[in-house]
């Protein structure tokens, strides 16, 4: 929010500046209309989200699973929720992340914002997985759209795959294998591995 070529005089003034920026961001966010029909640029909203994550702003500024569960009103789309919309939002986020160097990166090289989005998408996948009209290709494409570093563990992805396969017992063996292939078994926790072994 605040960009300057001057060097910060001290770490304490930097902290104050970050607090001021966080308060300003939270004020802007609180003044956005809550009406779902309000139209705003996706670029602006994602820029706001990225800044909120960088500044550790209030959780209210961050996207939640409910924000992604937009009912599908298109006659072309048979699914309960608008999966195409989430795919477009995710593609835009990944493009923006790739073009900018502003993502918060942990010591192990993982992007905090990318991991938060990974968790959100896995939650979305688990929520839509039981939709009988959700095609296997649509589920698969959304599941693989995130890079490997977006998930520390694939437990959330496993849950989504498990729900999908139980809700779609008619999918072919080839489709089942393809869908199971979205997970990295090396990234499953012991608890999830135990559950998978019992299935």
Coordinates of C-alpha atoms in Angstrom, one line a residue:
X1 CA 0.0 0.0 0.0
X2 CA 2.7 2.4 1.0
X3 CA 5.7 2.5 -1.4
X4 CA 8.6 4.8 -0.9
X5 CA 12.2 4.9 -2.1
X6 CA 13.4 6.2 1.3
X7 CA 15.1 3.8 3.7
X8 CA 13.1 3.1 6.8
X9 CA 14.7 4.9 9.8
X10 CA 14.4 2.1 12.2
X11 CA 12.7 -1.3 12.7
X12 CA 10.3 0.2 15.2
X13 CA 9.0 2.8 12.7
X14 CA 8.8 0.0 10.1
X15 CA 6.5 -2.0 12.5
X16 CA 4.4 1.1 13.1
X17 CA 4.2 1.6 9.3
X18 CA 3.1 -2.0 8.8
X19 CA 0.5 -1.6 11.6
X20 CA -0.8 1.6 9.9
X21 CA -0.9 -0.2 6.6
X22 CA -2.8 -3.1 8.1
X23 CA -5.3 -0.8 9.7
X24 CA -5.8 1.0 6.4
X25 CA -6.3 -2.2 4.5
X26 CA -8.8 -3.5 7.1
X27 CA -10.7 -0.2 6.8
X28 CA -10.9 -0.4 3.0
X29 CA -12.1 -4.0 3.3
X30 CA -14.7 -3.2 5.8
X31 CA -16.1 -0.5 3.5
X32 CA -16.6 -2.9 0.6
X33 CA -20.3 -3.6 0.0
X34 CA -21.5 -7.0 1.3
X35 CA -24.0 -7.2 -1.5
X36 CA -23.1 -10.2 -3.8
X37 CA -24.3 -8.2 -6.8
X38 CA -21.6 -5.6 -6.3
X39 CA -19.2 -5.7 -9.2
X40 CA -15.5 -5.1 -8.6
X41 CA -12.4 -5.9 -10.6
X42 CA -11.0 -9.3 -9.8
X43 CA -7.5 -7.8 -10.1
X44 CA -8.4 -5.3 -7.4
X45 CA -9.8 -8.0 -5.1
X46 CA -6.9 -10.4 -5.5
X47 CA -4.5 -7.5 -5.0
X48 CA -6.3 -6.7 -1.8
X49 CA -6.2 -10.4 -0.7
X50 CA -2.5 -10.7 -1.5
X51 CA -1.8 -7.5 0.5
X52 CA -3.9 -8.8 3.4
X53 CA -1.9 -12.0 3.5
X54 CA 1.5 -10.1 3.4
X55 CA 0.4 -7.8 6.2
X56 CA -1.1 -10.5 8.3
X57 CA -4.4 -8.6 8.2
X58 CA -7.6 -9.7 9.9
X59 CA -9.0 -13.1 8.8
X60 CA -12.1 -11.1 7.7
X61 CA -10.0 -9.9 4.7
X62 CA -9.3 -13.5 3.5
X63 CA -11.3 -15.7 1.2
X64 CA -13.2 -18.6 2.8
X65 CA -14.8 -21.7 1.4
X66 CA -18.2 -20.1 1.5
X67 CA -16.9 -17.3 -0.8
X68 CA -16.1 -20.0 -3.5
X69 CA -19.5 -21.8 -3.2
X70 CA -21.2 -19.7 -5.9
X71 CA -24.4 -21.4 -7.2
X72 CA -24.3 -22.2 -10.9
X73 CA -27.0 -20.4 -12.8
X74 CA -25.8 -21.2 -16.4
X75 CA -28.0 -23.6 -18.4
X76 CA -24.7 -24.9 -19.9
X77 CA -23.5 -26.0 -16.5
X78 CA -25.2 -28.9 -14.7
X79 CA -23.2 -28.7 -11.5
X80 CA -24.6 -27.3 -8.3
X81 CA -21.7 -24.8 -7.9
X82 CA -19.9 -22.7 -10.5
X83 CA -16.6 -24.7 -10.9
X84 CA -15.6 -22.8 -14.0
X85 CA -15.6 -19.5 -12.0
X86 CA -13.3 -21.0 -9.4
X87 CA -11.0 -22.3 -12.2
X88 CA -10.8 -18.8 -13.7
X89 CA -10.1 -17.2 -10.3
X90 CA -7.4 -19.7 -9.5
X91 CA -5.8 -19.3 -12.9
X92 CA -5.8 -15.5 -12.4
X93 CA -4.3 -15.9 -8.9
X94 CA -1.5 -18.2 -10.2
X95 CA -0.7 -15.9 -13.1
X96 CA -0.5 -12.9 -10.7
X97 CA 1.6 -14.8 -8.3
X98 CA 4.0 -15.8 -11.0
X99 CA 4.3 -12.3 -12.3
X100 CA 5.0 -10.7 -8.9
X101 CA 7.6 -11.3 -6.3
X102 CA 5.3 -10.2 -3.5
X103 CA 4.3 -13.6 -2.2
X104 CA 5.3 -14.3 1.4
X105 CA 7.9 -17.1 1.2
X106 CA 8.8 -19.3 4.1
X107 CA 12.4 -20.4 4.9
X108 CA 11.8 -23.7 3.1
X109 CA 10.9 -21.9 -0.1
X110 CA 7.2 -22.4 0.1
X111 CA 4.8 -19.6 -0.6
X112 CA 2.4 -18.9 2.3
X113 CA -0.3 -17.4 0.1
X114 CA -0.1 -20.4 -2.3
X115 CA -0.4 -22.9 0.6
X116 CA -3.5 -21.0 1.9
X117 CA -5.0 -21.1 -1.6
X118 CA -4.1 -24.8 -1.8
X119 CA -6.0 -25.5 1.4
X120 CA -9.0 -23.5 0.2
X121 CA -9.1 -25.3 -3.2
X122 CA -8.9 -28.7 -1.5
X123 CA -11.8 -27.7 0.7
X124 CA -13.7 -26.6 -2.4
X125 CA -13.0 -29.9 -4.1
X126 CA -14.2 -31.9 -1.0
X127 CA -17.4 -29.8 -1.0
X128 CA -18.2 -30.3 -4.7
X129 CA -17.1 -33.9 -4.9
X130 CA -20.5 -35.3 -4.0
X131 CA -22.2 -33.5 -6.8
X132 CA -23.5 -36.3 -9.1
X133 CA -23.2 -34.0 -12.1
X134 CA -19.5 -33.2 -11.6
X135 CA -17.6 -34.8 -14.5
X136 CA -14.4 -36.6 -13.6
X137 CA -12.4 -34.4 -16.0
X138 CA -13.6 -31.2 -14.3
X139 CA -12.7 -32.6 -10.9
X140 CA -9.3 -33.8 -12.1
X141 CA -8.4 -30.5 -13.9
X142 CA -9.1 -28.4 -10.8
X143 CA -7.2 -30.8 -8.6
X144 CA -4.0 -30.7 -10.7
X145 CA -4.2 -27.0 -11.4
X146 CA -2.2 -26.2 -8.3
X147 CA 1.6 -26.7 -8.3
X148 CA 3.1 -29.3 -5.9
X149 CA 4.4 -26.6 -3.4
X150 CA 0.8 -25.5 -2.8
X151 CA 0.3 -28.5 -0.5
X152 CA 2.5 -29.5 2.4
X153 CA 0.4 -32.7 2.7
X154 CA -2.2 -34.2 0.3
X155 CA -4.6 -35.1 3.1
X156 CA -7.2 -32.6 2.0
X157 CA -6.9 -33.8 -1.6
X158 CA -7.3 -37.4 -0.4
X159 CA -10.5 -36.5 1.4
X160 CA -11.9 -34.9 -1.8
X161 CA -10.9 -37.9 -4.0
X162 CA -12.4 -40.3 -1.4
X163 CA -15.7 -38.4 -1.4
X164 CA -15.7 -38.1 -5.3
X165 CA -15.2 -41.9 -5.8
X166 CA -17.9 -42.8 -3.3
X167 CA -20.4 -40.4 -4.9
X168 CA -19.5 -41.6 -8.4
X169 CA -19.3 -45.4 -8.2
X170 CA -20.1 -45.6 -12.0
X171 CA -16.8 -44.1 -13.1
X172 CA -14.6 -46.4 -15.1
X173 CA -11.5 -48.0 -13.7
X174 CA -9.3 -45.9 -15.9
X175 CA -11.0 -42.7 -14.6
X176 CA -10.6 -43.9 -11.0
X177 CA -6.9 -44.4 -11.6
X178 CA -6.6 -41.0 -13.2
X179 CA -8.4 -39.3 -10.3
X180 CA -6.3 -41.2 -7.7
X181 CA -3.2 -40.0 -9.6
X182 CA -3.7 -36.4 -8.5
X183 CA -2.4 -37.4 -5.0
X184 CA 1.2 -37.9 -4.0
X185 CA 1.1 -40.9 -1.6
X186 CA 4.5 -39.7 -0.2
X187 CA 2.7 -36.5 1.0
X188 CA -0.1 -38.3 3.0
X189 CA 0.1 -38.3 6.8
X190 CA 0.2 -41.6 8.7
X191 CA -3.5 -41.2 9.8
X192 CA -4.6 -40.7 6.2
X193 CA -2.5 -43.6 4.9
X194 CA -4.1 -45.8 7.5
X195 CA -7.6 -44.7 6.4
X196 CA -6.6 -45.2 2.7
X197 CA -5.4 -48.8 3.5
X198 CA -8.8 -49.6 5.0
X199 CA -10.7 -48.4 1.9

